[in-house]
Coordinates of C-alpha atoms and ligand atoms in Angstrom, one line a residue:
Chain Y
M7 CA 93.0 102.2 53.4
L8 CA 92.2 99.3 54.8
I9 CA 89.6 98.1 57.1
R10 CA 89.0 96.2 60.0
N11 CA 87.4 92.6 59.2
N12 CA 85.8 89.5 60.7
S13 CA 88.5 87.4 60.7
E14 CA 91.2 90.2 62.5
I15 CA 89.0 89.7 65.0
K16 CA 89.0 86.5 65.8
E17 CA 92.9 86.7 65.6
N18 CA 92.8 89.3 68.3
Q19 CA 92.2 86.9 70.8
V20 CA 95.7 85.2 70.1
T21 CA 98.2 85.3 73.2
D22 CA 101.6 84.4 73.4
Y23 CA 104.9 85.1 71.3
Q24 CA 104.5 81.5 69.9
D25 CA 101.0 82.3 68.4
Y26 CA 102.0 85.9 67.6
Q27 CA 105.2 84.2 65.7
K28 CA 102.9 81.9 63.5
R29 CA 100.8 84.7 63.0
R30 CA 103.0 86.5 61.1
E31 CA 104.7 83.8 59.3
F32 CA 100.9 83.5 58.0
I33 CA 101.0 87.1 57.1
K34 CA 104.3 87.3 55.2
T35 CA 102.6 84.9 53.4
A36 CA 99.0 85.8 52.8
A37 CA 100.9 88.7 52.1
G38 CA 102.9 87.0 49.8
L39 CA 99.4 86.0 47.7
G40 CA 98.0 89.3 47.9
L41 CA 96.1 89.1 51.1
A42 CA 97.7 92.1 52.7
A43 CA 94.3 93.2 53.8
L44 CA 94.1 90.5 56.3
S45 CA 96.0 92.2 58.9
G46 CA 93.3 94.9 58.9
S47 CA 93.7 98.1 60.1
L48 CA 94.2 101.6 60.2
I49 CA 97.7 102.7 60.9
Q50 CA 99.4 99.1 61.8
P51 CA 100.9 97.6 58.4
A52 CA 100.2 93.9 57.1
S53 CA 102.6 91.8 59.6
A54 CA 105.0 91.0 56.7
K55 CA 106.1 94.8 56.4
I56 CA 106.5 95.9 60.2
L57 CA 110.2 96.4 60.4
K58 CA 112.5 94.1 63.0
S59 CA 114.7 97.1 64.9
P60 CA 118.3 96.0 66.1
Y61 CA 116.8 97.8 69.7
S62 CA 114.3 95.0 70.1
T63 CA 115.5 92.5 73.1
S64 CA 115.4 89.0 73.0
E65 CA 113.7 88.3 76.1
K66 CA 110.7 86.2 76.1
L67 CA 107.3 88.4 76.0
T68 CA 104.4 89.1 78.5
D69 CA 101.6 87.5 77.9
Y70 CA 99.2 89.8 76.0
E71 CA 96.2 89.4 78.6
D72 CA 98.8 90.2 80.8
I73 CA 99.9 93.3 79.0
T74 CA 95.7 94.3 78.4
S75 CA 94.6 93.6 81.8
Y76 CA 97.1 95.0 84.0
N77 CA 97.2 98.5 83.5
N78 CA 97.8 101.5 85.0
F79 CA 95.4 104.2 83.2
Y80 CA 94.3 106.6 86.4
E81 CA 91.7 108.6 83.9
F82 CA 89.5 105.2 84.1
G83 CA 89.9 104.3 87.8
T84 CA 92.5 103.3 90.4
S85 CA 92.9 99.9 90.2
K86 CA 94.9 97.6 87.9
S87 CA 91.3 96.0 86.4
D88 CA 90.2 98.9 86.4
P89 CA 91.4 100.9 82.4
K90 CA 90.1 97.3 80.9
R91 CA 86.9 97.4 82.6
Y92 CA 86.3 101.0 81.5
A93 CA 88.4 102.0 78.8
K94 CA 86.2 101.2 76.4
A95 CA 84.3 104.6 76.6
M96 CA 86.9 106.1 75.1
K97 CA 86.5 107.5 71.7
T98 CA 90.3 106.9 69.7
S99 CA 88.7 107.3 65.9
P100 CA 88.8 110.1 64.9
W101 CA 91.6 110.9 67.1
T102 CA 93.3 114.7 66.4
V103 CA 97.1 115.2 67.5
S104 CA 97.6 119.5 68.3
V105 CA 101.0 119.8 68.0
E106 CA 102.3 123.5 69.4
G107 CA 105.1 125.9 70.2
H108 CA 108.7 126.5 69.1
C109 CA 107.8 124.8 65.8
E110 CA 107.8 125.4 62.1
K111 CA 104.4 123.0 61.2
P112 CA 102.1 123.7 64.5
G113 CA 98.4 123.0 63.4
K114 CA 95.7 119.6 64.4
Y115 CA 96.8 116.9 63.2
N116 CA 94.7 113.4 61.9
L117 CA 96.6 111.0 63.4
E118 CA 96.6 109.0 60.3
D119 CA 98.5 112.4 58.9
L120 CA 101.2 112.7 61.2
L121 CA 101.6 109.0 60.9
K122 CA 101.2 108.7 57.3
P123 CA 104.8 109.4 55.6
L124 CA 106.5 106.9 58.2
T125 CA 107.3 103.3 58.5
V126 CA 105.8 101.3 61.8
E127 CA 108.3 98.9 62.5
E128 CA 108.2 96.5 65.9
R129 CA 109.9 97.4 69.1
I130 CA 110.1 94.8 71.5
Y131 CA 111.0 96.5 74.9
R132 CA 111.5 96.2 78.7
F133 CA 108.6 97.7 80.6
R134 CA 109.7 98.7 84.1
C135 CA 106.6 100.6 86.7
V136 CA 107.5 102.5 89.1
E137 CA 105.8 100.2 91.3
G138 CA 108.7 97.3 91.1
W139 CA 107.3 95.0 88.4
S140 CA 108.1 95.1 84.9
M141 CA 106.6 93.3 81.4
V142 CA 108.5 92.8 77.9
I143 CA 106.5 94.5 75.3
P144 CA 106.7 93.9 71.7
W145 CA 105.1 97.6 70.4
L146 CA 104.9 98.7 67.2
G147 CA 105.2 102.4 66.2
V148 CA 107.5 105.6 65.0
P149 CA 110.8 107.0 66.1
L150 CA 109.0 110.0 67.7
A151 CA 112.4 111.9 66.3
D152 CA 110.9 111.4 62.5
V153 CA 107.5 113.1 64.0
I154 CA 109.1 115.4 65.2
K155 CA 111.7 116.5 62.4
R156 CA 108.5 117.0 60.3
M157 CA 107.1 119.1 62.5
K158 CA 110.6 121.6 62.5
P159 CA 110.6 122.8 65.7
T160 CA 112.9 126.0 65.7
S161 CA 116.0 126.4 68.1
R162 CA 113.6 127.2 70.9
A163 CA 112.2 124.4 71.4
K164 CA 114.3 122.6 74.2
F165 CA 111.8 120.8 76.0
V166 CA 108.9 117.8 74.2
Y167 CA 105.3 118.8 76.1
F168 CA 102.9 115.9 76.3
E169 CA 99.3 116.0 77.0
T170 CA 96.9 112.8 77.3
L171 CA 92.8 113.5 76.3
A172 CA 91.1 114.6 79.9
D173 CA 87.3 114.2 78.8
P174 CA 85.4 113.8 81.5
K175 CA 82.6 112.3 79.9
Q176 CA 84.3 109.3 77.8
M177 CA 87.0 109.0 81.3
R178 CA 85.0 108.4 83.7
A179 CA 87.5 109.0 87.5
I180 CA 88.5 112.7 85.9
K181 CA 85.6 113.9 88.2
H182 CA 88.0 112.4 91.3
Q183 CA 90.6 115.2 91.3
I184 CA 92.9 112.3 92.2
L185 CA 95.6 114.4 90.1
D186 CA 95.7 116.9 88.6
W187 CA 94.4 116.7 84.9
P188 CA 94.9 116.8 81.9
Y189 CA 97.6 113.9 82.3
V190 CA 101.3 116.2 81.7
E191 CA 104.3 114.3 80.3
G192 CA 108.1 116.0 79.0
L193 CA 111.1 115.1 77.3
R194 CA 114.7 116.5 76.8
M195 CA 114.8 117.8 73.4
D196 CA 117.7 115.1 73.0
E197 CA 115.8 112.2 75.5
A198 CA 112.9 112.8 72.5
L199 CA 115.1 112.4 69.2
H200 CA 116.6 109.6 71.1
P201 CA 116.5 106.8 68.9
L202 CA 115.0 104.1 71.7
T203 CA 111.9 106.9 71.7
I204 CA 108.7 106.1 70.0
L205 CA 105.8 107.0 68.8
A206 CA 103.3 103.9 69.4
T207 CA 100.4 102.4 67.8
G208 CA 100.0 99.1 68.5
L209 CA 101.3 95.8 70.4
Y210 CA 101.6 91.9 69.3
G211 CA 100.6 93.2 65.7
K212 CA 97.5 94.6 66.6
D213 CA 96.2 98.1 67.3
L214 CA 96.8 99.8 70.9
L215 CA 93.7 98.7 73.2
N216 CA 92.5 101.8 74.9
Q217 CA 93.9 100.9 77.9
N218 CA 97.3 100.5 77.1
G219 CA 97.1 104.2 75.8
A220 CA 95.5 103.9 72.4
P221 CA 95.2 105.5 69.7
L222 CA 99.0 106.6 70.2
R223 CA 101.8 107.1 73.2
L224 CA 104.6 107.1 74.1
V225 CA 107.7 105.0 74.8
V226 CA 110.1 105.7 76.2
P227 CA 112.1 102.4 77.9
W228 CA 114.6 103.7 79.9
K229 CA 112.7 105.4 82.3
Y230 CA 109.8 104.4 84.4
G231 CA 106.2 103.8 82.8
F232 CA 104.7 106.9 83.6
K233 CA 106.7 108.7 81.2
S234 CA 105.3 106.7 78.8
I235 CA 102.4 109.1 78.4
K236 CA 98.7 107.4 76.7
S237 CA 96.1 108.5 74.9
I238 CA 98.6 111.7 73.8
V239 CA 96.5 114.8 72.2
K240 CA 98.3 117.4 72.3
I241 CA 102.4 118.1 71.5
R242 CA 104.1 121.1 72.2
F243 CA 107.4 122.4 71.9
V244 CA 108.3 124.5 75.4
E245 CA 111.7 126.1 76.0
S246 CA 111.5 125.3 79.5
Q247 CA 111.0 121.9 81.5
P248 CA 107.4 121.1 81.2
M249 CA 105.8 120.6 85.1
N250 CA 104.8 116.2 84.6
T251 CA 101.9 115.5 86.3
W252 CA 103.1 112.9 89.3
R253 CA 105.9 115.0 89.9
K254 CA 103.7 117.6 90.6
S255 CA 101.7 115.4 92.8
S256 CA 104.3 114.9 94.6
Q257 CA 107.9 116.0 94.2
D258 CA 109.5 114.0 96.2
E259 CA 108.7 111.0 95.2
Y260 CA 108.9 111.8 91.7
G261 CA 110.9 113.4 89.4
F262 CA 111.3 115.1 86.0
Y263 CA 113.9 112.6 84.6
A264 CA 112.7 109.3 86.3
N265 CA 115.1 107.1 85.3
V266 CA 114.7 103.2 85.6
N267 CA 117.6 103.0 88.8
P268 CA 118.0 100.4 91.4
D269 CA 120.1 103.0 93.6
V270 CA 117.6 105.4 93.7
P271 CA 115.0 104.3 95.7
H272 CA 111.1 105.2 96.4
P273 CA 109.5 105.6 99.7
R274 CA 107.0 103.0 99.2
W275 CA 108.8 100.7 96.5
S276 CA 113.0 99.6 96.7
Q277 CA 113.7 99.8 93.0
R278 CA 116.4 96.9 93.5
R279 CA 114.3 94.3 91.9
E280 CA 111.0 93.7 90.0
R281 CA 108.7 91.5 89.7
V282 CA 108.7 90.7 86.0
I283 CA 104.8 90.1 85.0
G284 CA 103.9 86.3 84.8
S285 CA 106.3 84.5 86.1
G286 CA 103.9 83.1 88.3
F287 CA 104.2 82.5 92.1
F288 CA 107.5 80.8 93.2
S289 CA 110.0 83.2 91.5
R290 CA 112.2 85.7 92.5
K291 CA 112.7 89.0 91.2
K292 CA 114.9 89.6 88.4
K293 CA 117.8 92.7 89.2
T294 CA 116.9 95.8 87.8
R295 CA 119.0 97.4 86.2
L296 CA 119.9 101.0 85.1
F297 CA 118.3 102.5 83.2
N298 CA 116.3 99.4 82.3
G299 CA 119.1 98.0 80.3
Y300 CA 119.4 100.3 78.5
E301 CA 122.4 101.9 79.9
D302 CA 124.8 101.7 76.3
Q303 CA 122.1 104.0 74.3
V304 CA 121.4 106.6 76.7
A305 CA 123.8 107.3 79.0
S306 CA 125.8 109.4 77.8
L307 CA 122.8 111.6 77.9
Y308 CA 123.1 112.1 81.8
S309 CA 127.1 112.3 81.0
G310 CA 127.9 114.6 84.6
M311 CA 124.6 115.2 85.9
D312 CA 124.1 113.5 89.0
L313 CA 121.7 110.7 88.8
G314 CA 120.5 110.7 92.9
K315 CA 119.4 114.3 92.3
N316 CA 117.9 114.7 89.4
F317 CA 116.2 110.8 89.7
Chain K
M16 CA 87.0 100.3 128.6
Q17 CA 87.2 96.4 127.4
A18 CA 84.0 94.7 129.8
S19 CA 84.4 91.7 131.2
T20 CA 86.9 88.7 130.6
F21 CA 86.6 85.7 129.4
S22 CA 85.7 83.6 132.6
Q23 CA 83.5 86.3 134.2
T24 CA 81.3 86.0 131.5
R25 CA 81.6 82.1 132.0
K26 CA 80.4 83.2 135.2
K27 CA 77.2 84.9 134.6
N28 CA 76.7 82.1 132.3
T29 CA 76.5 79.5 134.2
V30 CA 74.6 80.7 137.0
S31 CA 72.1 82.0 134.7
K32 CA 72.2 78.8 133.1
R33 CA 71.4 77.1 137.1
A34 CA 68.2 79.8 136.7
G35 CA 67.1 77.0 134.8
A36 CA 65.8 79.1 131.9
K37 CA 65.2 76.6 128.8
Q38 CA 65.8 79.0 126.5
L39 CA 69.1 80.7 127.1
K40 CA 69.9 76.7 126.5
T41 CA 68.2 76.7 123.2
G42 CA 70.4 79.5 122.6
E43 CA 73.6 78.0 124.1
F44 CA 73.3 75.3 121.6
Y45 CA 72.6 77.1 118.4
F46 CA 75.6 79.9 119.6
R47 CA 77.5 76.5 119.8
I48 CA 76.5 75.0 117.5
V49 CA 75.2 77.2 114.5
F50 CA 76.3 80.2 115.0
K51 CA 80.1 79.7 115.8
P52 CA 81.2 77.0 113.2
L53 CA 79.2 79.5 110.6
L54 CA 81.1 82.3 111.7
F55 CA 84.9 80.2 111.4
I56 CA 83.4 78.9 107.9
L57 CA 82.9 82.3 107.0
L58 CA 86.2 83.8 108.6
L59 CA 88.7 80.9 106.7
A60 CA 86.3 81.5 103.1
P61 CA 88.8 84.2 102.1
A62 CA 92.2 82.0 102.6
L63 CA 90.1 79.1 100.4
W64 CA 88.9 81.4 98.0
L65 CA 92.9 82.2 97.7
A66 CA 94.4 79.6 97.6
W67 CA 92.1 78.6 95.1
G68 CA 92.7 81.5 92.9
A69 CA 95.9 80.4 93.4
Y70 CA 96.0 77.5 92.3
Q71 CA 93.9 77.9 89.5
D72 CA 96.3 80.8 88.4
S73 CA 93.3 82.9 88.8
L74 CA 94.3 86.0 90.4
G75 CA 95.4 88.4 87.5
A76 CA 98.5 88.9 86.3
N77 CA 100.0 89.6 89.7
P78 CA 99.1 86.7 91.9
V79 CA 101.7 87.4 93.8
E80 CA 100.3 91.1 95.1
A81 CA 96.6 90.0 94.5
V82 CA 97.0 87.4 97.4
I83 CA 99.5 89.7 99.3
R84 CA 97.1 92.3 99.8
G85 CA 94.3 90.1 100.1
M86 CA 95.8 88.5 103.2
G87 CA 96.3 92.0 104.3
D88 CA 93.1 92.9 103.3
W89 CA 91.5 90.6 105.9
G90 CA 93.9 91.0 108.6
L91 CA 92.4 94.3 109.3
R92 CA 89.1 93.8 108.5
I93 CA 89.1 91.3 111.5
L94 CA 91.2 92.9 113.5
L95 CA 88.1 96.4 113.4
L96 CA 85.8 93.5 113.6
T97 CA 87.7 92.1 116.8
L98 CA 87.1 95.6 118.0
L99 CA 83.6 95.3 117.5
I100 CA 82.9 92.7 119.8
S101 CA 81.5 94.7 122.8
P102 CA 80.2 97.5 121.8
L103 CA 77.8 95.0 119.5
K104 CA 77.5 93.1 122.8
R105 CA 76.2 96.7 124.8
L106 CA 74.3 97.5 122.0
L107 CA 72.6 94.2 121.7
D108 CA 72.5 93.4 125.0
W109 CA 74.5 90.2 124.0
P110 CA 76.7 88.6 126.4
R111 CA 77.5 85.7 124.5
L112 CA 79.0 87.7 121.6
L113 CA 81.9 88.2 124.1
R114 CA 83.3 84.5 123.3
L115 CA 83.3 85.1 119.2
R116 CA 86.3 87.6 120.7
R117 CA 89.4 85.2 120.8
M118 CA 88.4 83.6 117.5
L119 CA 88.0 86.2 116.2
G120 CA 91.1 88.1 117.5
L121 CA 93.1 84.4 116.7
F122 CA 91.8 84.8 112.7
A123 CA 92.8 88.3 112.2
Y124 CA 96.5 87.1 113.3
F125 CA 96.3 83.6 111.1
Y126 CA 95.5 86.3 107.7
V127 CA 98.5 88.6 108.8
A128 CA 100.7 85.6 109.3
L129 CA 99.8 84.4 106.0
H130 CA 100.3 88.5 104.8
L131 CA 103.7 88.4 106.4
L132 CA 104.2 85.0 104.7
A133 CA 102.8 85.6 101.8
Y134 CA 105.7 88.5 101.5
V135 CA 108.6 86.5 103.1
W136 CA 108.3 84.0 100.7
L137 CA 106.7 84.7 97.5
D138 CA 107.1 88.2 97.0
Q139 CA 111.1 88.5 98.9
Y140 CA 112.4 84.9 98.5
F141 CA 113.5 85.0 101.5
D142 CA 116.2 87.6 100.9
W143 CA 116.6 88.3 104.7
N144 CA 119.1 91.3 103.8
E145 CA 116.3 92.6 101.1
I146 CA 113.7 92.5 104.0
W147 CA 115.7 94.3 105.9
L148 CA 116.8 96.5 104.0
D149 CA 112.7 96.9 103.4
V150 CA 112.2 97.2 106.8
V151 CA 114.5 100.0 107.4
E152 CA 114.4 102.1 104.3
R153 CA 109.8 102.2 103.7
P154 CA 108.0 103.3 106.6
F155 CA 105.1 101.7 105.8
I156 CA 106.8 98.3 106.3
T157 CA 108.4 99.4 108.9
V158 CA 105.0 99.8 111.2
G159 CA 103.2 96.8 109.4
V160 CA 106.1 95.0 110.9
L161 CA 105.7 96.2 114.2
A162 CA 102.3 95.5 114.5
F163 CA 102.8 92.0 113.6
V164 CA 105.0 92.1 116.3
L165 CA 102.7 93.6 119.2
L166 CA 99.9 91.1 117.8
T167 CA 101.7 88.1 118.1
P168 CA 102.3 87.8 122.2
L169 CA 98.5 89.3 121.7
A170 CA 98.0 85.6 119.4
L171 CA 100.5 83.3 122.0
T172 CA 98.5 84.2 125.2
S173 CA 94.9 84.1 124.3
T174 CA 94.2 80.7 125.7
K175 CA 92.2 80.5 129.1
G176 CA 94.7 78.9 131.1
M177 CA 97.0 82.3 129.7
M178 CA 94.1 84.5 130.9
R179 CA 94.2 82.9 134.3
R180 CA 97.8 82.9 134.6
L181 CA 98.1 86.3 133.9
G182 CA 94.7 87.7 135.7
K183 CA 94.8 92.2 135.4
R184 CA 98.0 92.2 133.6
W185 CA 96.3 89.5 130.6
K186 CA 93.7 92.7 130.4
R187 CA 96.4 95.6 130.4
L188 CA 98.2 93.6 127.6
H189 CA 95.2 93.0 125.3
R190 CA 95.2 96.7 125.1
L191 CA 98.0 97.0 123.4
V192 CA 94.6 96.1 120.7
Y193 CA 94.1 99.5 119.8
P194 CA 97.9 101.0 119.1
I195 CA 98.2 97.9 117.0
S196 CA 94.9 99.0 114.7
I197 CA 96.3 102.3 114.3
L198 CA 99.6 101.3 113.3
A199 CA 97.8 98.7 111.2
V200 CA 95.6 101.4 109.3
L201 CA 98.9 103.9 108.9
H202 CA 100.3 100.9 107.0
F203 CA 97.7 101.0 104.9
W204 CA 98.0 105.1 104.9
W205 CA 101.6 104.6 103.9
M206 CA 101.4 102.2 101.3
V207 CA 98.9 103.8 98.9
K208 CA 99.9 105.8 95.7
L209 CA 97.7 107.8 95.7
D210 CA 93.8 106.9 96.5
I211 CA 93.3 107.1 99.7
S212 CA 89.1 105.9 99.7
E213 CA 90.2 102.6 101.0
P214 CA 92.2 103.5 104.1
L215 CA 90.1 106.7 105.3
V216 CA 87.3 104.3 105.3
Y217 CA 89.0 102.4 107.6
S218 CA 90.4 105.3 109.5
I219 CA 86.9 106.5 110.0
L220 CA 85.8 103.1 111.5
L221 CA 88.3 102.7 113.8
A222 CA 87.8 106.0 114.8
L223 CA 84.2 105.1 115.7
L224 CA 85.4 102.0 117.3
L225 CA 88.2 104.0 119.3
G226 CA 85.9 107.0 119.8
E227 CA 82.9 105.0 121.4
R228 CA 85.5 103.5 124.0
L229 CA 86.8 107.2 124.8
Y230 CA 83.4 109.0 124.8
R231 CA 82.1 105.6 127.2
N232 CA 85.9 106.1 129.4
V233 CA 85.0 110.2 130.0
V234 CA 81.6 109.6 130.3
R235 CA 82.1 107.2 133.2
Q236 CA 84.7 109.2 135.1
G237 CA 82.4 112.4 134.2
Ligands
LIG26 C1 98.8 93.9 111.8 C2 99.5 94.1 110.5 C3 99.5 93.8 109.1 C4 97.5 94.3 108.5 C5 96.8 94.6 109.1 C6 98.6 95.1 107.7 C7 97.1 94.9 106.5 C8 97.8 95.5 105.3 C9 97.0 96.0 104.2 C10 95.1 96.0 104.8 C11 97.1 96.4 103.3 C12 96.4 96.6 102.3 C13 96.3 95.6 101.1 C14 95.8 96.5 99.9 O1 96.0 97.3 98.6 O2 94.7 96.0 99.5 C15 98.5 95.9 103.0 C16 99.9 96.0 102.3 C17 100.8 95.8 102.5 N1 101.3 94.9 104.0 FE1 100.4 94.1 105.6 N2 100.2 94.6 106.8 C18 100.4 94.1 108.0 C19 102.0 93.7 108.6 C20 102.6 93.1 107.0 C21 103.9 92.9 107.6 C22 103.8 92.4 109.0 C23 104.3 93.4 105.8 C24 105.7 92.9 105.8 C25 107.0 93.0 106.0 C26 103.5 93.4 105.8 C27 103.6 93.8 104.3 C28 102.3 94.6 102.6 C29 103.5 94.6 101.7 C30 104.8 94.7 101.2 C31 101.9 95.3 101.4 C32 101.9 96.1 100.0 C33 101.7 95.1 98.6 C34 101.7 95.9 97.6 O3 102.4 96.8 97.7 O4 100.8 95.4 96.0 N3 102.4 94.0 106.3 N4 98.6 95.1 104.0

């Protein structure tokens, strides 16, 4: 196991892509010299060993500062700045994930045990929030399919249910019954097994910060951000479609599928276009694409479905 | 019910001035030279603050949203402040306060106009087709626009000349401020995703302000 050291903390200030790339180059050299410990993380491999992925986009990355300061994580408050301010109170190590339901390997897994045999890879994905803004984020993570396969779900497992930690002692806004905690999300089994779907453990080459859903979160890049559930403590294989939290709060505003779709408007946000975070004051919004631009990869999952009804 | 119009207040003031009370003269001095300019600067400060933040790029990850929301917040706050003037005047028995109403009302309009400009320019980039779709598709934008459209004639008729020219009709016209405030608060209600605490606070304040007037009307009639 690698241990976090001081030089890593300084490296944490790194923000933009050039620096990130430079750092990767540096680590590569360092790794070559047998200094792999520089990458200093429990879960993330030395940067040089991080696999690049053909699924990554080459679009300009959103600044690290923006990704880690403009967040929706209502367990810590409803303002975008609350998670950064208050999420430090959440303890993410040790972290246990309870795997339940229709599978052959249920049980309580240490985060490290859940991920151990798998290779963390980099996935640079577009991230589109239902509120009409978007980012490009270099995640680190593992394909969810790899984790699921190890749990050996039975034929009765048709959906995967996920749950976020809900501890009022660590999450200051839980006491306001704004949403029905714990936060719940779900995926159809074929969506969960899709190669684009990952469980993320880091971004920009570092462990996830708490405001981004440390230590383990889902990332489903063709769906609105609220599907990408944070700080997961429970994964359950179930037979029927789970009731996800936002849908429960407002059935006609949020669906189960929540696929990014410019032609299905939300009552408060037109979904035709998106504000690209970091694009500056005087820039036009970008046209939103069906399935957030991942149409070629995922459209077949929904063939024959009415996307307006199953929004 | 609104109390006396601006010109009536002035008349009263001139009368009391003629009575020769020196104290009132210093009162008038402080009101004009200190109080009003100070309030002017205070009301301008949020706009300067936002402009500075925009220039410094210190408004966070989504500066366009920060500017739109900041201007909207101050537009609504100052609008409610405008409604506070006449009850406050009665409470403090300070008739001069009424002379702040026009400045407050115009500042409310100033912020709402900037709010709208920020939306049309920074958010939508003058895409009129998209703006039109927004107005018809999103209920909170619809009521926002309605509030702005109704507020415009009030701002345009805020001058003394207009007041004189319109006479009794001026008062009737400016009672539009009540439905406008309701629309503005509704605009906020329909905008929020989940956390209703802020619009709730504004609603309570507005209910108190309108309730006070209703109560006085009923008491006076009864
Ligand atoms: C009397 C007129 C108006 C008042 C008092 C007003 C006030 C407000 C307030 C208080 C907010 C919430 C800010 C916050 O969340 O802190 C808001 C949001 C907003 N208003 Fe207005 N508004 C008015 C008219 C308009 C008009 C005419 C438009 C555009 C056509 C508009 C567009 C918006 C938008 C787009 C937002 C939300 C921005 C976001 O989602 O981030 N408003 N307004």
